[in-house]
Amino acid sequence: PYDVLVVGGGPAGASAAVYAARKGIRTGIIAERFGGQVMDTMGIENFIGTAYTEGPKLVASLEEHVKEYGIDVMNLQRAKRLEKNDLVEIELENGAVLKSKSVILSTGARWRNVNVPGEAEFKNKGVAYCPHCDGPLFEGKRVAVIGGGNSGIEAAIDLAGIVKHVTVLEFAPELKADQVLQDRLHSLPNVTVITNAQTTEITGTDKVNGISYVSRETNESHHVELEGVFVQIGLVPNTDWLDSVERNNFGEIVVDRHGATNVPGVFAAGDCTNSAYKQIIISMGSGATAALGAFDYMIRN
Ligand code: FAD
């Protein structure tokens, strides 16, 4: 069996595997797609110590670092079942069952899409999902935020300090965000809020040039000219297959400060957990925490 088996090959999983392997213990990584969300990222400007890099380049150096330690990398393999007996068992989609003394879950998350024409086409060409990451690319420009929940309104407030103008489009008749956030939003001079707005299309030629929506009150169609669209309608953790592991209302795995879950020997890190913020550097830190937590667990059991 493995000592530490990491499920997920994004920054959290890579970090966890390196920290585990450096203890001289048998470590493996199962990844549906090594690199995770970072593979879909263009410019990265907030990976501290590196002023600028690109997703695939960062993934290549993660892979190189992992390979330094003789970690078993099982790429293009999807885990579908976890069971705790004496050891923790992980069953893969292909039927194989792997056993390990401890497991670190780092299966990440995915942004919920609005699924309108233009969204996929203009991804990274004006369509963005992470204001902390991509906000500065729209300095002085006009953007829309789709979604009036907490993350949408936080994004709108954040962006209003950088961009020229923000239009918030909310499907429901009112914003869902906390009142303090709404108050702060309404105090800003360069924000327009449109409720009852059903986004129908993100328009553009080679990059985004506008957004179309239908008013659910009047049935009229409208078009707003702008350069960027931030989709903020939720982040979905990849955790539906984990029925025995405690998750919160958002489906995020609940971890303690050692990265431990409710199942003894099972740890978790990164965007699949209830961490407050979801970023590369944060997921790497929590991957390190989970690996050290798993090591502590093993020397006691
Ligand atoms: P992920 O990167 O999501 O990796 C999850 C891993 O688990 C993948 O390998 C996946 O294939 C695997 N997996 C999932 N389910 C299974 C399963 N059942 N079995 C096996 N493997 C599985 N953050 C920044 O800090 N700066 C940025 O500039 C930035 N830009 C971003 C741009 C975009 C377009 C996106 C989408 C995100 C961006 N982020 C950025 C956020 C950052 O990418 C995430 O916070 C980070 O990747 C989370 O790392 P993770 O390892 O927890 O999860």
Short mmCIF file of C-alpha atoms and ligand atoms in Angstrom, two decimals:
data_model
loop_
_atom_site.label_atom_id
_atom_site.label_comp_id
_atom_site.label_asym_id
_atom_site.label_seq_id
_atom_site.Cartn_x
_atom_site.Cartn_y
_atom_site.Cartn_z
CA PRO A 1 0.00 0.00 0.00
CA TYR A 2 0.88 3.67 -0.26
CA ASP A 3 1.66 5.75 2.80
CA VAL A 4 0.07 8.83 1.24
CA LEU A 5 -2.17 8.71 -1.80
CA VAL A 6 -3.11 12.13 -3.18
CA VAL A 7 -6.31 12.37 -5.25
CA GLY A 8 -6.04 15.44 -7.51
CA GLY A 9 -3.09 16.83 -9.42
CA GLY A 10 -3.57 20.60 -9.22
CA PRO A 11 -1.36 22.92 -7.14
CA ALA A 12 -2.80 21.55 -3.86
CA GLY A 13 -2.11 17.94 -4.83
CA ALA A 14 1.36 18.64 -6.23
CA SER A 15 2.32 20.50 -3.07
CA ALA A 16 0.92 17.77 -0.82
CA ALA A 17 2.79 15.06 -2.76
CA VAL A 18 6.13 16.87 -2.60
CA TYR A 19 5.76 17.52 1.14
CA ALA A 20 4.81 13.87 1.76
CA ALA A 21 7.57 12.40 -0.41
CA ARG A 22 10.16 14.55 1.35
CA LYS A 23 9.39 12.54 4.49
CA GLY A 24 10.70 9.47 2.65
CA ILE A 25 7.31 7.78 2.54
CA ARG A 26 5.61 6.02 -0.37
CA THR A 27 3.55 8.63 -2.19
CA GLY A 28 1.27 8.51 -5.22
CA ILE A 29 -0.93 11.00 -7.08
CA ILE A 30 -4.06 10.15 -9.04
CA ALA A 31 -5.15 12.96 -11.35
CA GLU A 32 -7.91 13.14 -13.87
CA ARG A 33 -5.88 15.92 -15.47
CA PHE A 34 -2.53 16.88 -13.95
CA GLY A 35 -2.33 20.65 -13.43
CA GLY A 36 -6.03 21.17 -12.78
CA GLN A 37 -7.45 24.66 -13.24
CA VAL A 38 -3.97 26.06 -13.72
CA MET A 39 -3.92 24.40 -17.17
CA ASP A 40 -6.78 26.73 -18.16
CA THR A 41 -5.10 29.88 -16.88
CA MET A 42 -3.34 32.35 -19.13
CA GLY A 43 -1.33 34.94 -17.25
CA ILE A 44 -0.62 34.47 -13.54
CA GLU A 45 0.60 37.59 -11.75
CA ASN A 46 -0.08 36.71 -8.10
CA PHE A 47 2.12 33.67 -7.59
CA ILE A 48 4.37 35.44 -5.14
CA GLY A 49 8.03 35.48 -6.03
CA THR A 50 7.22 35.11 -9.74
CA ALA A 51 6.04 38.40 -11.23
CA TYR A 52 4.54 36.72 -14.27
CA THR A 53 4.03 33.17 -15.47
CA GLU A 54 1.54 31.21 -17.52
CA GLY A 55 -0.60 28.24 -16.49
CA PRO A 56 0.95 25.51 -18.63
CA LYS A 57 4.44 26.74 -17.69
CA LEU A 58 3.67 26.57 -13.97
CA VAL A 59 2.17 23.08 -14.45
CA ALA A 60 5.35 21.93 -16.22
CA SER A 61 7.43 23.04 -13.24
CA LEU A 62 5.01 21.38 -10.79
CA GLU A 63 5.38 18.15 -12.75
CA GLU A 64 9.16 18.45 -12.79
CA HIS A 65 9.22 19.08 -9.03
CA VAL A 66 6.96 16.08 -8.35
CA LYS A 67 9.14 13.84 -10.55
CA GLU A 68 12.27 14.79 -8.56
CA TYR A 69 10.92 12.64 -5.73
CA GLY A 70 9.92 9.46 -7.53
CA ILE A 71 6.24 10.02 -6.75
CA ASP A 72 3.94 7.62 -8.67
CA VAL A 73 1.92 9.90 -10.94
CA MET A 74 -1.21 8.22 -12.28
CA ASN A 75 -2.46 10.83 -14.74
CA LEU A 76 -5.75 10.60 -16.65
CA GLN A 77 -7.28 8.45 -13.90
CA ARG A 78 -10.47 9.37 -12.13
CA ALA A 79 -11.29 8.26 -8.59
CA LYS A 80 -14.91 7.27 -8.04
CA ARG A 81 -15.15 5.74 -4.56
CA LEU A 82 -13.46 6.12 -1.16
CA GLU A 83 -13.82 3.56 1.56
CA LYS A 84 -12.16 3.46 4.95
CA ASN A 85 -11.33 -0.01 6.27
CA ASP A 86 -7.99 -0.79 7.92
CA LEU A 87 -6.50 1.21 5.09
CA VAL A 88 -8.19 3.81 2.95
CA GLU A 89 -9.28 2.37 -0.39
CA ILE A 90 -9.70 4.42 -3.53
CA GLU A 91 -11.47 2.87 -6.48
CA LEU A 92 -10.75 4.27 -9.93
CA GLU A 93 -13.14 4.61 -12.83
CA ASN A 94 -11.20 1.80 -14.58
CA GLY A 95 -12.00 -0.60 -11.73
CA ALA A 96 -8.56 -0.66 -10.05
CA VAL A 97 -8.53 -0.31 -6.24
CA LEU A 98 -5.57 1.44 -4.59
CA LYS A 99 -4.87 1.18 -0.87
CA SER A 100 -3.12 3.69 1.32
CA LYS A 101 -2.49 4.42 5.00
CA SER A 102 -3.64 7.98 4.40
CA VAL A 103 -5.33 9.88 1.60
CA ILE A 104 -5.24 13.57 0.70
CA LEU A 105 -8.22 14.78 -1.32
CA SER A 106 -7.35 17.73 -3.58
CA THR A 107 -9.92 17.43 -6.35
CA GLY A 108 -10.43 21.17 -6.76
CA ALA A 109 -13.46 22.93 -8.09
CA ARG A 110 -14.92 24.37 -11.25
CA TRP A 111 -16.66 27.68 -11.93
CA ARG A 112 -20.33 27.38 -12.75
CA ASN A 113 -20.90 28.50 -16.35
CA VAL A 114 -23.81 30.67 -17.52
CA ASN A 115 -23.99 28.60 -20.70
CA VAL A 116 -24.87 31.39 -23.10
CA PRO A 117 -23.44 31.89 -26.61
CA GLY A 118 -20.05 33.61 -26.44
CA GLU A 119 -19.06 32.37 -22.97
CA ALA A 120 -16.86 29.50 -24.12
CA GLU A 121 -15.75 31.29 -27.28
CA PHE A 122 -14.43 34.36 -25.44
CA LYS A 123 -12.96 32.65 -22.36
CA ASN A 124 -9.67 34.46 -21.66
CA LYS A 125 -10.68 36.94 -24.40
CA GLY A 126 -12.82 39.06 -22.13
CA VAL A 127 -14.75 36.37 -20.27
CA ALA A 128 -13.21 35.84 -16.83
CA TYR A 129 -14.07 34.08 -13.58
CA CYS A 130 -11.57 35.35 -11.02
CA PRO A 131 -11.50 39.07 -10.14
CA HIS A 132 -8.37 38.67 -7.94
CA CYS A 133 -6.60 37.14 -10.93
CA ASP A 134 -7.90 39.00 -13.95
CA GLY A 135 -9.32 42.27 -12.58
CA PRO A 136 -6.17 44.30 -13.36
CA LEU A 137 -6.36 43.25 -17.03
CA PHE A 138 -9.47 45.44 -17.32
CA GLU A 139 -8.04 48.61 -15.82
CA GLY A 140 -9.90 51.63 -17.18
CA LYS A 141 -12.33 49.45 -19.16
CA ARG A 142 -16.04 48.60 -18.81
CA VAL A 143 -17.06 45.22 -17.42
CA ALA A 144 -20.16 43.30 -16.37
CA VAL A 145 -20.48 40.96 -13.42
CA ILE A 146 -23.06 38.20 -13.83
CA GLY A 147 -24.43 37.22 -10.42
CA GLY A 148 -25.67 39.24 -7.47
CA GLY A 149 -24.74 36.89 -4.64
CA ASN A 150 -21.87 37.54 -2.21
CA SER A 151 -19.16 36.57 -4.67
CA GLY A 152 -20.69 38.66 -7.46
CA ILE A 153 -21.07 41.76 -5.31
CA GLU A 154 -17.60 41.35 -3.78
CA ALA A 155 -16.27 41.09 -7.32
CA ALA A 156 -18.19 44.20 -8.40
CA ILE A 157 -16.84 46.24 -5.46
CA ASP A 158 -13.31 44.99 -6.09
CA LEU A 159 -13.53 45.70 -9.84
CA ALA A 160 -15.09 49.15 -9.37
CA GLY A 161 -11.78 50.26 -7.84
CA ILE A 162 -9.87 49.20 -10.97
CA VAL A 163 -12.12 49.48 -14.01
CA LYS A 164 -14.06 52.42 -15.47
CA HIS A 165 -17.55 51.02 -15.01
CA VAL A 166 -19.23 47.88 -13.68
CA THR A 167 -22.68 46.61 -14.66
CA VAL A 168 -24.08 43.95 -12.33
CA LEU A 169 -26.63 41.60 -13.89
CA GLU A 170 -28.80 39.60 -11.49
CA PHE A 171 -31.40 37.11 -12.68
CA ALA A 172 -33.63 37.38 -9.58
CA PRO A 173 -35.74 40.45 -8.67
CA GLU A 174 -33.22 41.43 -5.98
CA LEU A 175 -29.55 40.96 -5.08
CA LYS A 176 -28.79 38.03 -2.77
CA ALA A 177 -25.59 39.43 -1.26
CA ASP A 178 -25.26 40.48 2.40
CA GLN A 179 -26.75 43.90 3.11
CA VAL A 180 -23.36 45.45 4.06
CA LEU A 181 -21.99 44.49 0.66
CA GLN A 182 -25.05 45.89 -1.10
CA ASP A 183 -24.73 49.17 0.85
CA ARG A 184 -21.08 49.42 -0.08
CA LEU A 185 -21.93 48.66 -3.71
CA HIS A 186 -24.64 51.32 -3.87
CA SER A 187 -22.21 53.93 -2.48
CA LEU A 188 -19.94 53.53 -5.52
CA PRO A 189 -20.32 56.02 -8.37
CA ASN A 190 -19.33 53.73 -11.25
CA VAL A 191 -21.66 50.76 -10.74
CA THR A 192 -25.04 50.04 -12.32
CA VAL A 193 -27.19 47.21 -10.95
CA ILE A 194 -29.77 45.56 -13.20
CA THR A 195 -32.04 42.98 -11.59
CA ASN A 196 -34.48 40.65 -13.33
CA ALA A 197 -31.88 40.37 -16.07
CA GLN A 198 -31.49 37.16 -17.99
CA THR A 199 -28.17 37.12 -19.80
CA THR A 200 -28.68 35.82 -23.32
CA GLU A 201 -25.35 36.32 -25.07
CA ILE A 202 -21.80 37.57 -24.67
CA THR A 203 -21.00 39.31 -27.93
CA GLY A 204 -17.71 40.03 -29.65
CA THR A 205 -15.57 39.53 -32.71
CA ASP A 206 -12.06 38.46 -31.70
CA LYS A 207 -12.74 39.52 -28.11
CA VAL A 208 -15.71 40.60 -26.01
CA ASN A 209 -17.49 43.81 -27.06
CA GLY A 210 -20.75 43.55 -25.14
CA ILE A 211 -23.42 41.61 -23.33
CA SER A 212 -27.08 41.06 -24.19
CA TYR A 213 -29.84 40.40 -21.70
CA VAL A 214 -33.61 40.22 -21.61
CA SER A 215 -35.52 42.05 -18.89
CA ARG A 216 -37.73 39.46 -17.19
CA GLU A 217 -40.18 42.23 -16.28
CA THR A 218 -40.73 43.78 -19.70
CA ASN A 219 -39.43 41.00 -21.99
CA GLU A 220 -37.37 43.63 -23.77
CA SER A 221 -33.87 42.83 -25.03
CA HIS A 222 -30.96 45.10 -24.19
CA HIS A 223 -27.31 45.25 -25.19
CA VAL A 224 -24.52 46.87 -23.14
CA GLU A 225 -21.18 47.69 -24.76
CA LEU A 226 -18.20 46.64 -22.66
CA GLU A 227 -14.86 44.87 -22.76
CA GLY A 228 -15.10 42.24 -20.04
CA VAL A 229 -17.55 39.87 -18.36
CA PHE A 230 -16.95 38.23 -14.97
CA VAL A 231 -19.13 35.19 -14.37
CA GLN A 232 -19.79 34.90 -10.63
CA ILE A 233 -22.58 32.39 -10.20
CA GLY A 234 -20.79 29.88 -8.03
CA LEU A 235 -17.83 27.60 -7.64
CA VAL A 236 -18.66 23.89 -7.58
CA PRO A 237 -16.27 21.61 -5.66
CA ASN A 238 -15.51 18.22 -7.28
CA THR A 239 -16.69 16.23 -4.28
CA ASP A 240 -19.98 14.51 -5.22
CA TRP A 241 -18.37 11.04 -5.13
CA LEU A 242 -17.32 11.42 -1.46
CA ASP A 243 -20.41 10.34 0.47
CA SER A 244 -18.62 9.34 3.69
CA VAL A 245 -16.61 12.57 3.99
CA GLU A 246 -18.28 15.51 5.75
CA ARG A 247 -19.09 18.40 3.42
CA ASN A 248 -20.79 21.75 4.03
CA ASN A 249 -23.84 23.21 2.22
CA PHE A 250 -21.67 24.21 -0.72
CA GLY A 251 -20.32 20.67 -1.08
CA GLU A 252 -16.91 21.74 0.25
CA ILE A 253 -14.99 19.19 2.35
CA VAL A 254 -14.82 20.36 5.96
CA VAL A 255 -11.23 20.32 7.27
CA ASP A 256 -9.60 21.31 10.55
CA ARG A 257 -6.39 23.30 10.86
CA HIS A 258 -4.31 20.17 10.15
CA GLY A 259 -6.24 19.54 6.94
CA ALA A 260 -7.98 16.54 8.56
CA THR A 261 -11.52 15.51 7.55
CA ASN A 262 -14.01 13.60 9.72
CA VAL A 263 -12.65 10.27 8.38
CA PRO A 264 -9.46 9.19 10.23
CA GLY A 265 -6.52 9.15 7.82
CA VAL A 266 -8.33 11.21 5.20
CA PHE A 267 -7.10 14.77 4.68
CA ALA A 268 -8.06 17.43 2.15
CA ALA A 269 -6.61 20.60 0.65
CA GLY A 270 -7.26 23.33 -1.88
CA ASP A 271 -10.40 24.46 -3.67
CA CYS A 272 -12.36 21.30 -2.78
CA THR A 273 -12.31 22.32 0.90
CA ASN A 274 -14.01 24.98 3.00
CA SER A 275 -10.95 27.25 2.76
CA ALA A 276 -12.02 30.88 2.78
CA TYR A 277 -10.30 31.86 -0.47
CA LYS A 278 -9.48 29.90 -3.60
CA GLN A 279 -6.13 30.74 -5.13
CA ILE A 280 -3.03 28.88 -6.35
CA ILE A 281 -0.79 30.02 -3.52
CA ILE A 282 -3.47 29.26 -0.93
CA SER A 283 -4.11 25.76 -2.29
CA MET A 284 -0.37 25.03 -2.26
CA GLY A 285 -0.17 26.12 1.38
CA SER A 286 -3.09 23.93 2.35
CA GLY A 287 -1.57 21.00 0.40
CA ALA A 288 1.56 21.33 2.54
CA THR A 289 -0.59 21.46 5.69
CA ALA A 290 -2.52 18.32 4.69
CA ALA A 291 0.69 16.39 3.94
CA LEU A 292 2.21 17.31 7.30
CA GLY A 293 -1.10 16.45 8.94
CA ALA A 294 -1.11 13.05 7.22
CA PHE A 295 2.49 12.42 8.30
CA ASP A 296 1.63 13.27 11.91
CA TYR A 297 -1.33 10.90 11.71
CA MET A 298 0.85 8.07 10.41
CA ILE A 299 3.52 8.32 13.07
CA ARG A 300 0.78 8.08 15.69
CA ASN A 301 -1.06 5.13 14.13
P1 FAD B 1 -7.56 22.25 -9.13
O1 FAD B 1 -6.57 23.14 -9.77
O2 FAD B 1 -8.98 22.37 -9.52
O3 FAD B 1 -7.07 20.75 -9.39
C1 FAD B 1 -7.90 19.65 -9.10
C2 FAD B 1 -7.23 18.38 -9.55
O4 FAD B 1 -8.04 17.26 -9.17
C3 FAD B 1 -7.08 18.23 -11.06
O5 FAD B 1 -5.89 17.54 -11.35
C4 FAD B 1 -8.30 17.40 -11.44
O6 FAD B 1 -8.14 16.72 -12.69
C5 FAD B 1 -8.31 16.44 -10.29
N1 FAD B 1 -9.57 15.72 -10.03
C6 FAD B 1 -10.81 16.20 -9.81
N2 FAD B 1 -11.68 15.21 -9.54
C7 FAD B 1 -10.96 14.06 -9.57
C8 FAD B 1 -11.27 12.66 -9.36
N3 FAD B 1 -12.52 12.25 -9.04
N4 FAD B 1 -10.28 11.76 -9.47
C9 FAD B 1 -9.01 12.15 -9.79
N5 FAD B 1 -8.65 13.44 -9.98
C10 FAD B 1 -9.62 14.38 -9.87
N6 FAD B 1 -5.52 31.47 -8.97
C11 FAD B 1 -4.48 32.29 -8.73
O7 FAD B 1 -3.91 32.26 -7.64
N7 FAD B 1 -4.04 33.15 -9.69
C12 FAD B 1 -4.60 33.23 -10.93
O8 FAD B 1 -4.18 34.03 -11.77
C13 FAD B 1 -5.70 32.35 -11.21
N8 FAD B 1 -6.33 32.39 -12.41
C14 FAD B 1 -7.33 31.50 -12.66
C15 FAD B 1 -7.90 31.49 -13.95
C16 FAD B 1 -8.87 30.58 -14.27
C17 FAD B 1 -9.44 30.57 -15.67
C18 FAD B 1 -9.31 29.64 -13.29
C19 FAD B 1 -10.36 28.62 -13.64
C20 FAD B 1 -8.78 29.67 -12.01
C21 FAD B 1 -7.78 30.59 -11.67
N9 FAD B 1 -7.20 30.64 -10.41
C22 FAD B 1 -6.14 31.48 -10.17
C23 FAD B 1 -7.65 29.75 -9.32
C24 FAD B 1 -6.68 28.55 -9.17
O9 FAD B 1 -6.49 27.95 -10.43
C25 FAD B 1 -7.24 27.55 -8.17
O10 FAD B 1 -7.45 28.17 -6.91
C26 FAD B 1 -6.27 26.37 -7.97
O11 FAD B 1 -5.97 25.73 -9.19
C27 FAD B 1 -6.85 25.35 -7.00
O12 FAD B 1 -5.97 24.27 -6.91
P2 FAD B 1 -6.47 22.84 -6.47
O13 FAD B 1 -5.25 21.97 -6.57
O14 FAD B 1 -7.18 22.92 -5.20
O15 FAD B 1 -7.55 22.38 -7.54
#
